[in-house]
mmCIF file of C-alpha atoms and ligand atoms in Angstrom:
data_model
loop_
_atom_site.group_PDB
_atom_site.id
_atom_site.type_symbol
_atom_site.label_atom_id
_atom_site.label_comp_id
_atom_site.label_asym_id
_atom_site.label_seq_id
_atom_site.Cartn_x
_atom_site.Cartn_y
_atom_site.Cartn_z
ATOM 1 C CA UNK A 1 7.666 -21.202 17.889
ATOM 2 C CA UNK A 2 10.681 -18.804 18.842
ATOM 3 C CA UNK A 3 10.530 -15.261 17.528
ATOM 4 C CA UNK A 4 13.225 -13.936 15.665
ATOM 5 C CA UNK A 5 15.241 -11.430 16.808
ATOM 6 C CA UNK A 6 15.214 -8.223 15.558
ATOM 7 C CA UNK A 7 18.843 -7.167 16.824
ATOM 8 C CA UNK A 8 18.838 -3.495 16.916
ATOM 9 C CA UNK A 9 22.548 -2.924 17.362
ATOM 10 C CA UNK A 10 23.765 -5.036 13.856
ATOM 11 C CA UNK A 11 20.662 -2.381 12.241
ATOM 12 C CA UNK A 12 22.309 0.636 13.695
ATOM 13 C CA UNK A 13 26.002 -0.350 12.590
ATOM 14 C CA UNK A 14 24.503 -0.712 8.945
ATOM 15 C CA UNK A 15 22.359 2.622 9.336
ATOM 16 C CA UNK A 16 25.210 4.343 10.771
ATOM 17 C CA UNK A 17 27.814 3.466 7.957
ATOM 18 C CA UNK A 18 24.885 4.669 5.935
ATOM 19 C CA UNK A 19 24.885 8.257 7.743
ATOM 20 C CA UNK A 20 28.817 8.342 7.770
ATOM 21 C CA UNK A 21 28.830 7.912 3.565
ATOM 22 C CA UNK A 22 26.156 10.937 3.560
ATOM 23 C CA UNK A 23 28.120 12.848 6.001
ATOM 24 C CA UNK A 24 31.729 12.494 3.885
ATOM 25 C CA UNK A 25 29.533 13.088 0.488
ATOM 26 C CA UNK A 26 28.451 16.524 2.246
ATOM 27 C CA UNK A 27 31.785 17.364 3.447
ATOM 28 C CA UNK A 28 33.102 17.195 0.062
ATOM 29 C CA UNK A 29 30.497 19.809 -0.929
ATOM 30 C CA UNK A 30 32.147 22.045 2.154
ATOM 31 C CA UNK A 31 29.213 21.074 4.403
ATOM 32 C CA UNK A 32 30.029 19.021 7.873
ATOM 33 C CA UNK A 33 26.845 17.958 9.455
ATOM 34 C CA UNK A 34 27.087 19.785 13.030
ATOM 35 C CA UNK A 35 24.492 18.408 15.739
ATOM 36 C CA UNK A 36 25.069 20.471 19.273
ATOM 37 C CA UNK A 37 24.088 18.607 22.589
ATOM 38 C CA UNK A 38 23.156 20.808 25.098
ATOM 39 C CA UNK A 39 23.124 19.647 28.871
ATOM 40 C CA UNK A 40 22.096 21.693 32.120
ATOM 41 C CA UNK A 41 23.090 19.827 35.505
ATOM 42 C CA UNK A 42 24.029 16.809 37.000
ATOM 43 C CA UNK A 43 21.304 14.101 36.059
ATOM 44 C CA UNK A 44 23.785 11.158 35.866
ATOM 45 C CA UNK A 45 21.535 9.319 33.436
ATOM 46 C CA UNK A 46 21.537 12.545 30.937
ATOM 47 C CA UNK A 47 25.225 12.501 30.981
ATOM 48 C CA UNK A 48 25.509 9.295 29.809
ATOM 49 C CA UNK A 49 23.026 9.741 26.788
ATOM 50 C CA UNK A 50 24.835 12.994 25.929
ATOM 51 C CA UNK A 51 28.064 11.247 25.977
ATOM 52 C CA UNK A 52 27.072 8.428 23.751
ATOM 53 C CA UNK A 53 25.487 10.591 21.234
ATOM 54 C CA UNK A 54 28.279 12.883 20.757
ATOM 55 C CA UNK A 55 30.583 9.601 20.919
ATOM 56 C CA UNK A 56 28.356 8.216 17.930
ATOM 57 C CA UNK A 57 28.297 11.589 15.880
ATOM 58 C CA UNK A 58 32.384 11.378 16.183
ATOM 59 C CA UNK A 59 32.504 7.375 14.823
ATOM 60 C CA UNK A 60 29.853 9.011 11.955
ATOM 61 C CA UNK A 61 32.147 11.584 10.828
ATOM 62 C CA UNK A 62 29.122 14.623 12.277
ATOM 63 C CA UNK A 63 30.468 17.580 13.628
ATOM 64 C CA UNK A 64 29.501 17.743 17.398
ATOM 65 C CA UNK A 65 29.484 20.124 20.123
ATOM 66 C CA UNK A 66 28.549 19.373 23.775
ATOM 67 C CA UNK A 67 27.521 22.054 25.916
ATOM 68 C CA UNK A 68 27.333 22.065 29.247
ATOM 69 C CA UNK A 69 25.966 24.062 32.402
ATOM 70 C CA UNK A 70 25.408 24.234 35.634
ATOM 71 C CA UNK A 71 22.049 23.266 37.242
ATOM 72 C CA UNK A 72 22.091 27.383 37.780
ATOM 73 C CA UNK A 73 21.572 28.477 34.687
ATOM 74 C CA UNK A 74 18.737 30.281 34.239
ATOM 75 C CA UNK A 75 15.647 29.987 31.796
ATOM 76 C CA UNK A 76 16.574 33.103 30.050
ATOM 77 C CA UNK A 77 20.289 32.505 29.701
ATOM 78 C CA UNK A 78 19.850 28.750 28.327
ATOM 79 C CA UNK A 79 16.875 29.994 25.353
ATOM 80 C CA UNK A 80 19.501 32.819 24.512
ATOM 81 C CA UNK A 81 22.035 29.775 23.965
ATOM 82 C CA UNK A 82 19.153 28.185 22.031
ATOM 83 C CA UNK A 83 18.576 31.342 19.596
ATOM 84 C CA UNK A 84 22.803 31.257 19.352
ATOM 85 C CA UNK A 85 22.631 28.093 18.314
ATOM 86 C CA UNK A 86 19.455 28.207 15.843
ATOM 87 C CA UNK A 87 21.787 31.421 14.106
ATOM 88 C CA UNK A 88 25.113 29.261 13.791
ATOM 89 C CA UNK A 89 25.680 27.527 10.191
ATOM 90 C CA UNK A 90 27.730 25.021 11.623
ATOM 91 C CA UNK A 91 25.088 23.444 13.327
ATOM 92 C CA UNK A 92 22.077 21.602 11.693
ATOM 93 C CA UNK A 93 20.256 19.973 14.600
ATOM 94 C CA UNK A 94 19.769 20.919 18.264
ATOM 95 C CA UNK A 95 19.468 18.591 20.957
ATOM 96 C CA UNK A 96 18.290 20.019 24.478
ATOM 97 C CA UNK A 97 18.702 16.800 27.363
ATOM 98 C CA UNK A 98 15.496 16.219 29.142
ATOM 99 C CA UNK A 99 14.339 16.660 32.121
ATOM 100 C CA UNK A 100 15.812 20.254 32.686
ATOM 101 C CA UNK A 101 15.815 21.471 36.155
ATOM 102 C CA UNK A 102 12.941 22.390 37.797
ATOM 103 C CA UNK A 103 12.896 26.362 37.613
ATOM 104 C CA UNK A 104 13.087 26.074 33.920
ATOM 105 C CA UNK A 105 9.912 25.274 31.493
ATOM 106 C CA UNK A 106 10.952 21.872 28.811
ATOM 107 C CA UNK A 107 8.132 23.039 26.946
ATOM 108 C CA UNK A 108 9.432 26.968 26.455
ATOM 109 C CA UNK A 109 12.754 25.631 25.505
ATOM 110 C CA UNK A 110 12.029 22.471 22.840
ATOM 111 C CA UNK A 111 9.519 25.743 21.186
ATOM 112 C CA UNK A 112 12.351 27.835 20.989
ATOM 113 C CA UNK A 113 14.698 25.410 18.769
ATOM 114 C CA UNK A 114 14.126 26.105 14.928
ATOM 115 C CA UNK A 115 12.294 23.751 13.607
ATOM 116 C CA UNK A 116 14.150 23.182 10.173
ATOM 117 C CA UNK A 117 17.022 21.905 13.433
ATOM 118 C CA UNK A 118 14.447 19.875 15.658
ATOM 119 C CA UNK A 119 16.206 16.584 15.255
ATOM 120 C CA UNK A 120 14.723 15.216 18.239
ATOM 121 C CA UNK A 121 11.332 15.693 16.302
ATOM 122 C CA UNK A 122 9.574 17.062 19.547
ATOM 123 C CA UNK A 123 8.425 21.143 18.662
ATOM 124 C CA UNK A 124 4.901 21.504 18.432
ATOM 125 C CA UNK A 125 5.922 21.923 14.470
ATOM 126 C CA UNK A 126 7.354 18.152 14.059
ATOM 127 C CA UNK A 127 4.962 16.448 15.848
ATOM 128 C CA UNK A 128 2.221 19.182 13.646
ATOM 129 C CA UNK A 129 4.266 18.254 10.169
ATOM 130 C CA UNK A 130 4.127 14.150 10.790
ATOM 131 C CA UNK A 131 0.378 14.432 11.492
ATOM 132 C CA UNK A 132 -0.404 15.975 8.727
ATOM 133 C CA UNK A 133 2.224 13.776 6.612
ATOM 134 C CA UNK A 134 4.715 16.940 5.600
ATOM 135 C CA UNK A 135 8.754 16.972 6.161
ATOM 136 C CA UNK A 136 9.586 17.480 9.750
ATOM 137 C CA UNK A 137 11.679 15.792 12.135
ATOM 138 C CA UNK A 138 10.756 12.582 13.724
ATOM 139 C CA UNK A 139 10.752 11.489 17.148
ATOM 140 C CA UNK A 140 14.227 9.478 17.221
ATOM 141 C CA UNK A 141 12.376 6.377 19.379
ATOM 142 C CA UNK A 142 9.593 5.736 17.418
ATOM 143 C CA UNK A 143 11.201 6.406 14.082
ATOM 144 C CA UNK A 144 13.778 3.761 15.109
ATOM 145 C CA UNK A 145 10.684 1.196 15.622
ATOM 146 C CA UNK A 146 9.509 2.342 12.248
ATOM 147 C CA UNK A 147 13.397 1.011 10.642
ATOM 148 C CA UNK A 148 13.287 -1.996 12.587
ATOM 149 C CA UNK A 149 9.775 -2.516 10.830
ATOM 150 C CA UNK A 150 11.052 -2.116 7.563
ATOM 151 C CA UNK A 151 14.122 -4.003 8.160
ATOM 152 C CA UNK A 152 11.802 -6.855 8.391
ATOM 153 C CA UNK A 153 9.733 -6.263 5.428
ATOM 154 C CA UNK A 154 7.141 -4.613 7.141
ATOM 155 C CA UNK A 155 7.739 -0.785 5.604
ATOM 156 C CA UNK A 156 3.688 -1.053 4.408
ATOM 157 C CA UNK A 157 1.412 -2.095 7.205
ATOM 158 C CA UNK A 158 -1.744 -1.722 5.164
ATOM 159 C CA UNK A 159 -4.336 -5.090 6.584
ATOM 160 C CA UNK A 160 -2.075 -4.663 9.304
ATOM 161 C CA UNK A 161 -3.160 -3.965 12.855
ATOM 162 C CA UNK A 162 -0.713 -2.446 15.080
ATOM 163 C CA UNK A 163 -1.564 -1.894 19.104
ATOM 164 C CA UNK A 164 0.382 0.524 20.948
ATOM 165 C CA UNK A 165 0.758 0.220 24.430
ATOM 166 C CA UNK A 166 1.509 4.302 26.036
ATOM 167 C CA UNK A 167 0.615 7.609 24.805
ATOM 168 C CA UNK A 168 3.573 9.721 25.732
ATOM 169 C CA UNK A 169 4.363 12.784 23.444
ATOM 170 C CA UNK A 170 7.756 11.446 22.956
ATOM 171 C CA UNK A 171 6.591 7.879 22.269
ATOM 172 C CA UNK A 172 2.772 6.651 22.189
ATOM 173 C CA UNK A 173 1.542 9.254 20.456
ATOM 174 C CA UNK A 174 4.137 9.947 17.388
ATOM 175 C CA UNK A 175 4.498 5.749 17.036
ATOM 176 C CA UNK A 176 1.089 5.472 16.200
ATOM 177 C CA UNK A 177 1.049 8.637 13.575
ATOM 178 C CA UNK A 178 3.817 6.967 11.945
ATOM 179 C CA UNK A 179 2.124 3.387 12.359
ATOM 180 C CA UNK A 180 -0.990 5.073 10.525
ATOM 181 C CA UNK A 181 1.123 6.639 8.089
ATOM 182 C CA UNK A 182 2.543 3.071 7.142
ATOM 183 C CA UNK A 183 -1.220 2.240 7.003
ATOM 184 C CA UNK A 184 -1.403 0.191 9.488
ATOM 185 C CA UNK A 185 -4.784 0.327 11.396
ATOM 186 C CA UNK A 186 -3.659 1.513 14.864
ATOM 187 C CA UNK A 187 -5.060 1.132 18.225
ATOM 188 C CA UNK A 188 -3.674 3.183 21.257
ATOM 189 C CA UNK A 189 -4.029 1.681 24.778
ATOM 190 C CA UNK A 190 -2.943 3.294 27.951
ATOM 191 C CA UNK A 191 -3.469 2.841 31.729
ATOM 192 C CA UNK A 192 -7.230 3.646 31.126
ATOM 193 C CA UNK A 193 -7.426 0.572 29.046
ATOM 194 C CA UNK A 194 -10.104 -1.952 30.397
ATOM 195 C CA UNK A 195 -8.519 -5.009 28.877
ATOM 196 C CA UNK A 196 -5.232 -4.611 27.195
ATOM 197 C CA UNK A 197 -4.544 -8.056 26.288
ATOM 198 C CA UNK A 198 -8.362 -8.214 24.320
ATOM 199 C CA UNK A 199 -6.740 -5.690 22.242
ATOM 200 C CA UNK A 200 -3.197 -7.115 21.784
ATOM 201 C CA UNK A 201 -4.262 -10.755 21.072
ATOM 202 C CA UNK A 202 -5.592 -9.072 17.719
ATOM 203 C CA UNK A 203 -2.330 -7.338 17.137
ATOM 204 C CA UNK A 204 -0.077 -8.281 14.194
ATOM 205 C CA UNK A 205 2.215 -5.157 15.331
ATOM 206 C CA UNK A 206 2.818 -4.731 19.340
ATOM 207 C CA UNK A 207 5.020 -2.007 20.437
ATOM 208 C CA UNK A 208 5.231 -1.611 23.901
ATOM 209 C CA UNK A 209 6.344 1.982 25.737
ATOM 210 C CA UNK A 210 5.439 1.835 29.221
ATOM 211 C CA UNK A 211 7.690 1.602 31.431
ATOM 212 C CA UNK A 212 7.157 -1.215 33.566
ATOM 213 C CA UNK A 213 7.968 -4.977 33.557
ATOM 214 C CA UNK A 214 5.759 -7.713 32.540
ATOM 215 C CA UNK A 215 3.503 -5.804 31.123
ATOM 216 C CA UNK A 216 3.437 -7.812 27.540
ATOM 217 C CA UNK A 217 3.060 -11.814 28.572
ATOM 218 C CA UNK A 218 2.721 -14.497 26.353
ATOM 219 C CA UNK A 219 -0.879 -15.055 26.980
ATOM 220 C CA UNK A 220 -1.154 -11.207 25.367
ATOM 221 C CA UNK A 221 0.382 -12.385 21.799
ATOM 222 C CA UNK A 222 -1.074 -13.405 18.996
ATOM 223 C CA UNK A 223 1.052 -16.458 17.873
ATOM 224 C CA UNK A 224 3.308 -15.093 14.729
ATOM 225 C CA UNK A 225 3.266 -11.120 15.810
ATOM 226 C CA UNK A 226 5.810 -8.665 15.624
ATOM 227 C CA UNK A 227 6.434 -7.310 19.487
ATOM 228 C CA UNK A 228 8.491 -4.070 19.893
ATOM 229 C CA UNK A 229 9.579 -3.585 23.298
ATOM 230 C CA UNK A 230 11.005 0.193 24.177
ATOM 231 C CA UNK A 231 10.603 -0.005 27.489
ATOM 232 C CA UNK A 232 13.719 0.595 29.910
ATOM 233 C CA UNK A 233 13.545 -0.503 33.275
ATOM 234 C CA UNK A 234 15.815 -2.826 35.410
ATOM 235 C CA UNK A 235 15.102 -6.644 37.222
ATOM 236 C CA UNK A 236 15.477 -8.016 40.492
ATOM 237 C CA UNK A 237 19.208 -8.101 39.825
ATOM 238 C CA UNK A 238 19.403 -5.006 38.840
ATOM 239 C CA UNK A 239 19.863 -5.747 34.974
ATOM 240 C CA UNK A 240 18.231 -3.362 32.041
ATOM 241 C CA UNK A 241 15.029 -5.159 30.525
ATOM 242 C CA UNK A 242 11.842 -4.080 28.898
ATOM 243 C CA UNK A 243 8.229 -4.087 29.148
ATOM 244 C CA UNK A 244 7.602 -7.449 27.675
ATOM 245 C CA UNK A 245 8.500 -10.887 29.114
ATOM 246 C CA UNK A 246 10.848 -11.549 26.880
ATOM 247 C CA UNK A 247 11.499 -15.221 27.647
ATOM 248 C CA UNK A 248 7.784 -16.107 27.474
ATOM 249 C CA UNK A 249 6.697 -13.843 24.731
ATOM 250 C CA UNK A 250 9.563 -14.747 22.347
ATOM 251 C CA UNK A 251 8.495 -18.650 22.449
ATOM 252 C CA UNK A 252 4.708 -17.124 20.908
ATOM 253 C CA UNK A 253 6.057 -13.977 18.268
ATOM 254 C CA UNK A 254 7.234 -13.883 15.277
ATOM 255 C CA UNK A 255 9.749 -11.325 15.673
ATOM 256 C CA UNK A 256 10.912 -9.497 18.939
ATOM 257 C CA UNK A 257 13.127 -6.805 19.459
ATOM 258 C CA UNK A 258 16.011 -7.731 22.856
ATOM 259 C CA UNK A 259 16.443 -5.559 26.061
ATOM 260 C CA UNK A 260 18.947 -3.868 25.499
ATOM 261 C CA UNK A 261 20.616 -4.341 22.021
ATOM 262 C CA UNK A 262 17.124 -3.301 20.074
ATOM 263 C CA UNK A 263 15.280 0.155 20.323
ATOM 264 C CA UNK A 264 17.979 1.903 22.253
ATOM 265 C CA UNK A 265 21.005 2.038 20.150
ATOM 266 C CA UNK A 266 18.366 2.951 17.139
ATOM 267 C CA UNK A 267 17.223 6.026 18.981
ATOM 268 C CA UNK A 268 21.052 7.722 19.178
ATOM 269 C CA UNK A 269 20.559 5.995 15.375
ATOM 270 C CA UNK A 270 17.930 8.360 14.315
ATOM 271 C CA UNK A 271 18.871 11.122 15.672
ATOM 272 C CA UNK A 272 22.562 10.915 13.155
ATOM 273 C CA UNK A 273 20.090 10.309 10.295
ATOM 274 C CA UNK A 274 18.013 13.196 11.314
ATOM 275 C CA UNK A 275 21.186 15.409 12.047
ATOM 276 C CA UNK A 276 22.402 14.395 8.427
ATOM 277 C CA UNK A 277 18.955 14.897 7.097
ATOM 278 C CA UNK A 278 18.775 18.273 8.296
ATOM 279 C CA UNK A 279 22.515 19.523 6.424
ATOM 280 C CA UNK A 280 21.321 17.697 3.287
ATOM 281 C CA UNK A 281 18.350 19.724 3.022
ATOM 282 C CA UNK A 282 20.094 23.017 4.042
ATOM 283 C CA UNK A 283 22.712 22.227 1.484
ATOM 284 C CA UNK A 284 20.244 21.179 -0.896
HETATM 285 P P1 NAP B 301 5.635 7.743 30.044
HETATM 286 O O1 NAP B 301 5.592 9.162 29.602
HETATM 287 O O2 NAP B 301 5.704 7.428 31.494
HETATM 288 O O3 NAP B 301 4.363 7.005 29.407
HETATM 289 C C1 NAP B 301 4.018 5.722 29.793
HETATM 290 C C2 NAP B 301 2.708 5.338 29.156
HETATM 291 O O4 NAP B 301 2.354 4.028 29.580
HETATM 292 C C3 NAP B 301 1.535 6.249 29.531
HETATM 293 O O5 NAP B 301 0.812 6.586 28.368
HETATM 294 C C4 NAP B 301 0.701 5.395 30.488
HETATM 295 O O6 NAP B 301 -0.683 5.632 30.417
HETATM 296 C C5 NAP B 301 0.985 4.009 29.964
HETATM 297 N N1 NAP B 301 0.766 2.991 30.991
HETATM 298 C C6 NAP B 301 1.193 2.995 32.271
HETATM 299 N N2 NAP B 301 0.818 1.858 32.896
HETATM 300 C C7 NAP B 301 0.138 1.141 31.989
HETATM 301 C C8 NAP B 301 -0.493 -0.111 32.021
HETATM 302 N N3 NAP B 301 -0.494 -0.877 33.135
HETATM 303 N N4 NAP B 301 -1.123 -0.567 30.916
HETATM 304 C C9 NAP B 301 -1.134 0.178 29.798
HETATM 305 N N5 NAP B 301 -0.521 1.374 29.679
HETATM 306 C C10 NAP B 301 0.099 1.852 30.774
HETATM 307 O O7 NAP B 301 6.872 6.980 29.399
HETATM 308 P P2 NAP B 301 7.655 7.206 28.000
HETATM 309 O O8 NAP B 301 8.532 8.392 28.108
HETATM 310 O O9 NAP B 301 6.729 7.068 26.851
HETATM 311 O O10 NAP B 301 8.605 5.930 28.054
HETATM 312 C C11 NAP B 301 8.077 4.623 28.093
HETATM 313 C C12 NAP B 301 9.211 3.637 28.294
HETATM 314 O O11 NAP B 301 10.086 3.710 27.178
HETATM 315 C C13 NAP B 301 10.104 3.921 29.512
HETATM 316 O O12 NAP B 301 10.556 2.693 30.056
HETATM 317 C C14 NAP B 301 11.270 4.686 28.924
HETATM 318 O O13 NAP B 301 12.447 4.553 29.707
HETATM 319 C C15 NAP B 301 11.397 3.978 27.600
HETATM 320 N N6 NAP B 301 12.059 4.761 26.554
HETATM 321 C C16 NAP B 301 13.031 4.133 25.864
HETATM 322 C C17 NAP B 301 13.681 4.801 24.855
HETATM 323 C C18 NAP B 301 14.742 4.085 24.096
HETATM 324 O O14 NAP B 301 15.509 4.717 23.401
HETATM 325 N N7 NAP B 301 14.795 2.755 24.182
HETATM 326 C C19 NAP B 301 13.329 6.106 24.536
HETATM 327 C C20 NAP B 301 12.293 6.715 25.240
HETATM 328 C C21 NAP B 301 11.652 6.022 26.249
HETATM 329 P P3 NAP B 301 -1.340 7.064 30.810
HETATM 330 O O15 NAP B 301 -1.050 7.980 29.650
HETATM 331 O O16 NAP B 301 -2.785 6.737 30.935
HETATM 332 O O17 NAP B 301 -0.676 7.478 32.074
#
């Protein structure tokens, strides 16, 4: 058998022209979604996500405003930029780059953002709201997975089982509230697993967040399963692939997501849905 592909960049051109029609039907009400990007220092890697995201809010028709500082800046003056920006109407969603530097605390920052602007979906108050099934923000990642379900029919996971391989906050953890909440019967495994591929052999869902190659084989798949691979890493060569092995595992699925072209440009994705989510309901 050879898995389908589930081709996450065709999904996000659809999803994006989606965003773009929302965005021109607010700005004819007087509202332009505004998402602000904020990065402090040099991480070459965080440039390059800030840069594509404020790239895709321009080719969206979203309001965007990139700002940037010096690896200096301290913890005080960066959550009074926060509070700035949670006060200015223009702006409907707040994006603070991870990591920050070291002398400042990710944790005291992402709590200062308002939540009703939390389009990256990680306050305490997101990740709070989509446990207990109320309106929040999403993590970006996993709600991307969740579209990439749908997009295959899969929108209702009830008899489902759905294995997910890492429990980061960012990840693990809110892809398997929003796996339950498509009531799918979830099971989380992690490095204290004894025998990950007992539980994904039983898996009609995989999505794999780890962060390492190889670790999804073909052995590990129950013939006909859906694998989603998030993980970013890079081969021998030096190439971007994920956590699954894509050319075995793809001959044993049903449907597989590609490294790169699948969860990554969904991520930047979800976070212009969220950004356009969060005008609509302050407009609303
Ligand atoms: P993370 O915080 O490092 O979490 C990794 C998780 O994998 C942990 O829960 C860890 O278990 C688990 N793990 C490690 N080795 C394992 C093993 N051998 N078997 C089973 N589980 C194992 O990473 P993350 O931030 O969630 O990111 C995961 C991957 O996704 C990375 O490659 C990252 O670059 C990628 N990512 C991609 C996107 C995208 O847009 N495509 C977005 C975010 C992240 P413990 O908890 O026990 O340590």
């Amino acid at each position: 058998m050879t898995a389908q592909l589930i081709d996450g960049n065709a999904l996000s051109r659809q999803l994006r022209s989606e965003v773009a029609t929302r965005a021109a039907a607010l700005k004819a009400r007087g509202v332009t979604p505004g998402l602000a990007v904020v990065l402090v220092g040099d991480n070459p890697a965080s440039q390059v996500y800030v840069r594509n995201k404020v790239k895709a809010c321009e080719e969206a028709g979203l309001h965007s405003v990139l700002e940037k500082y010096d690896a200096t800046l301290t913890e005080a003056e960066l959550l009074a930029r926060v509070e700035a920006l949670n006060n200015d109407p223009s702006i409907h969603g707040i994006l603070v780059q991870l990591p920050l530097p070291a002398h400042i605390d990710d944790h005291k920052v992402i709590e200062a953002i308002s939540p009703l602007k939390d389009v990256d979906g990680f306050h305490v108050a997101s990740a709070g709201a989509l446990m207990v099934g109320e309106v929040g923000f999403k993590a970006c990642t996993p709600y991307g997975c969740m579209k990439m379900l749908e997009s295959i029919g899969m929108k209702d996971l009830r008899g489902k089982h759905a294995v997910v391989i890492g429990r980061s906050n960012i990840v693990g953890k809110p892809m398997a509230m929003m796996l339950l909440q498509a009531n799918a019967t979830v099971t989380v495994c992690h490095s204290g697993t004894a025998d990950l591929g007992a539980m994904t052999r039983q898996a009609d869902v995989v999505v794999a967040a780890v962060g390492k190659r190889n670790v999804l084989t073909a052995d590990m798949v129950k013939p006909g399963a859906v694998v989603i691979d998030v993980g970013m890493n890079r081969n021998d060569e030096g190439k971007l692939c994920g956590d699954v092995d894509f050319a075995g595992v793809k001959e044993v699925a049903g449907y597989i997501t590609p490294v790169p072209g699948g969860v990554g440009p969904m991520t930047i994705t979800m976070l212009l849905v969220s950004t356009v989510e969060a005008a609509e309901r302050t407009a609303a």
